[in-house]
Short mmCIF file of C-alpha atoms in Angstrom, two decimals:
data_model
loop_
_atom_site.label_atom_id
_atom_site.label_comp_id
_atom_site.label_asym_id
_atom_site.label_seq_id
_atom_site.Cartn_x
_atom_site.Cartn_y
_atom_site.Cartn_z
CA MET A 23 113.27 109.54 102.44
CA ILE A 24 114.42 106.67 104.61
CA ILE A 25 115.71 103.43 103.12
CA THR A 26 115.31 100.13 104.96
CA HIS A 27 117.13 96.97 103.89
CA ALA A 28 115.08 94.24 105.58
CA ALA A 29 111.55 93.63 106.88
CA GLU A 30 112.89 93.90 110.45
CA GLU A 31 114.19 97.42 109.70
CA THR A 32 110.84 98.43 108.21
CA ARG A 33 109.02 97.17 111.32
CA ALA A 34 111.52 98.97 113.59
CA LEU A 35 110.87 102.21 111.69
CA GLY A 36 107.14 101.72 112.29
CA GLY A 37 107.82 101.20 116.00
CA ARG A 38 109.71 104.49 116.21
CA LEU A 39 106.89 106.32 114.42
CA ALA A 40 104.30 104.81 116.79
CA LYS A 41 105.92 106.58 119.74
CA ARG A 42 104.96 109.93 118.13
CA LEU A 43 101.37 109.05 117.22
CA HIS A 44 98.35 110.25 119.20
CA ALA A 45 94.64 109.55 119.37
CA GLY A 46 92.93 111.04 116.33
CA ASP A 47 95.94 110.64 114.03
CA THR A 48 95.53 109.12 110.58
CA VAL A 49 98.38 107.45 108.71
CA LEU A 50 97.89 106.61 105.04
CA LEU A 51 100.14 103.89 103.62
CA THR A 52 100.60 103.87 99.85
CA GLY A 53 102.58 101.56 97.57
CA ASP A 54 102.20 98.63 95.25
CA LEU A 55 101.31 95.12 96.39
CA GLY A 56 104.31 93.70 98.25
CA ALA A 57 105.89 97.13 98.79
CA GLY A 58 106.05 96.68 102.58
CA LYS A 59 102.92 98.44 103.85
CA SER A 60 101.94 95.53 106.08
CA GLU A 61 105.43 95.29 107.59
CA LEU A 62 105.40 98.99 108.48
CA ALA A 63 101.87 98.54 109.88
CA ARG A 64 103.08 95.65 112.08
CA GLY A 65 105.85 97.85 113.41
CA ILE A 66 103.41 100.63 114.23
CA ALA A 67 101.11 98.15 115.99
CA ARG A 68 103.97 96.74 118.07
CA GLY A 69 105.13 100.28 118.87
CA LEU A 70 101.66 101.09 120.18
CA GLY A 71 101.73 97.99 122.40
CA VAL A 72 99.83 95.37 120.39
CA SER A 73 101.26 92.01 121.47
CA GLY A 74 99.22 89.39 119.62
CA PRO A 75 99.15 88.43 115.95
CA ILE A 76 98.90 91.34 113.51
CA PRO A 77 97.49 89.90 110.27
CA SER A 78 96.73 92.05 107.27
CA PRO A 79 93.05 93.08 107.23
CA SER A 80 92.80 92.25 103.51
CA PHE A 81 89.67 90.14 103.92
CA THR A 82 88.11 91.75 106.98
CA ILE A 83 88.81 95.34 105.80
CA LEU A 84 89.36 96.45 109.42
CA ASN A 85 91.33 94.99 112.32
CA ALA A 86 90.87 96.87 115.59
CA TYR A 87 93.30 96.60 118.49
CA ASP A 88 92.57 98.15 121.88
CA GLU A 89 95.27 96.53 124.01
CA GLY A 90 98.00 99.13 123.43
CA ARG A 91 98.74 102.65 124.58
CA ILE A 92 95.87 103.90 122.38
CA PRO A 93 93.52 101.98 120.09
CA LEU A 94 94.71 101.12 116.58
CA TYR A 95 92.31 100.78 113.66
CA HIS A 96 94.11 99.10 110.76
CA PHE A 97 92.15 99.41 107.53
CA ASP A 98 92.87 97.71 104.20
CA TRP A 99 90.57 99.03 101.50
CA TYR A 100 92.05 96.96 98.68
CA ARG A 101 88.85 94.92 98.29
CA ILE A 102 86.50 97.92 98.45
CA GLN A 103 84.45 97.99 95.24
CA ASP A 104 82.42 101.11 96.03
CA SER A 105 83.56 103.78 98.48
CA GLY A 106 80.03 103.83 99.93
CA GLU A 107 80.86 100.53 101.62
CA ILE A 108 82.96 102.47 104.15
CA GLY A 109 79.94 104.51 105.21
CA GLU A 110 77.60 101.53 105.17
CA MET A 111 79.89 99.67 107.58
CA GLY A 112 80.29 102.71 109.84
CA MET A 113 84.06 102.63 109.52
CA GLU A 114 84.43 106.39 109.23
CA GLU A 115 83.79 106.64 112.98
CA GLN A 116 87.24 105.21 113.71
CA ILE A 117 89.02 107.76 111.51
CA GLY A 118 90.00 110.74 113.62
CA GLY A 119 88.45 109.14 116.70
CA ASP A 120 89.88 107.74 119.93
CA GLY A 121 92.86 105.97 118.35
CA VAL A 122 95.19 105.86 115.38
CA ALA A 123 93.68 105.07 111.99
CA LEU A 124 96.17 103.26 109.76
CA ILE A 125 94.82 103.00 106.21
CA GLU A 126 96.16 100.93 103.31
CA TRP A 127 94.74 101.49 99.81
CA GLY A 128 93.01 104.71 100.92
CA GLU A 129 92.70 105.94 97.34
CA ARG A 130 89.79 103.50 96.91
CA ALA A 131 87.65 105.67 99.22
CA ALA A 132 89.51 108.99 99.21
CA GLU A 133 86.47 110.97 100.31
CA TYR A 134 86.75 109.34 103.76
CA LEU A 135 90.35 110.45 104.25
CA PRO A 136 90.84 113.46 106.54
CA GLU A 137 92.75 116.53 105.39
CA ARG A 138 95.15 116.19 108.35
CA MET A 139 97.15 112.99 108.04
CA LEU A 140 100.58 111.54 107.47
CA LYS A 141 100.96 110.00 104.03
CA ILE A 142 103.69 107.36 103.81
CA SER A 143 104.72 106.12 100.38
CA ILE A 144 106.67 102.88 100.17
CA GLN A 145 108.56 101.80 97.07
CA ASN A 146 110.42 98.55 96.51
CA PRO A 147 113.31 99.28 94.12
CA GLY A 148 114.40 95.65 94.32
CA GLY A 149 115.34 92.93 96.78
CA ASP A 150 114.57 93.68 100.43
CA ASP A 151 115.17 97.43 100.12
CA ARG A 152 112.30 99.83 100.78
CA GLU A 153 112.29 103.56 100.01
CA ILE A 154 109.94 105.20 102.47
CA THR A 155 108.80 108.80 102.01
CA PHE A 156 106.81 110.80 104.55
CA GLN A 157 104.42 113.61 103.57
CA PRO A 158 102.57 115.40 106.38
CA LEU A 159 99.29 116.87 105.11
CA GLY A 160 96.88 119.42 106.58
CA GLY A 161 99.19 120.53 109.38
CA PHE A 162 100.04 117.02 110.62
CA PRO A 163 103.01 117.50 112.99
CA PHE A 164 105.95 115.48 111.73
CA GLU A 165 109.70 115.69 111.49
CA GLU A 166 111.70 112.91 109.88
CA ASP A 167 114.37 113.33 112.58
CA TRP A 168 111.93 111.64 114.98
CA LEU A 169 112.59 108.35 113.19
CA LEU A 170 116.37 108.30 113.32
#
């Protein structure tokens, strides 16, 4: 577990992680509303080379960025009512494809999640502190030392 004490630290952690991500990687962000998922996502986007605004895709469900080192597909499935919506919109094509798939609220359409991914759980114990836990799944290559 890594503890950050400010939004800037959470974004910096995401930037360090981005340097280790490759095309085809999936990162699942879990945590309650306001836990810090979007801040970590912004850090990952910046670390991949996205320079413009990085809004949460809460209403659009997917924000795609192709200006960085590799494409970034930032999903927010909070508003998904039926997991079939993912298939209807053709979003599964970006997961495991030519870029990094970053998914918030993935439990709403778990059948579209790959076996090989990095699950990141973010907890807010109070104030600006964030407890961030990394769980590589399905053989995802990861060592927490990369982030120090």
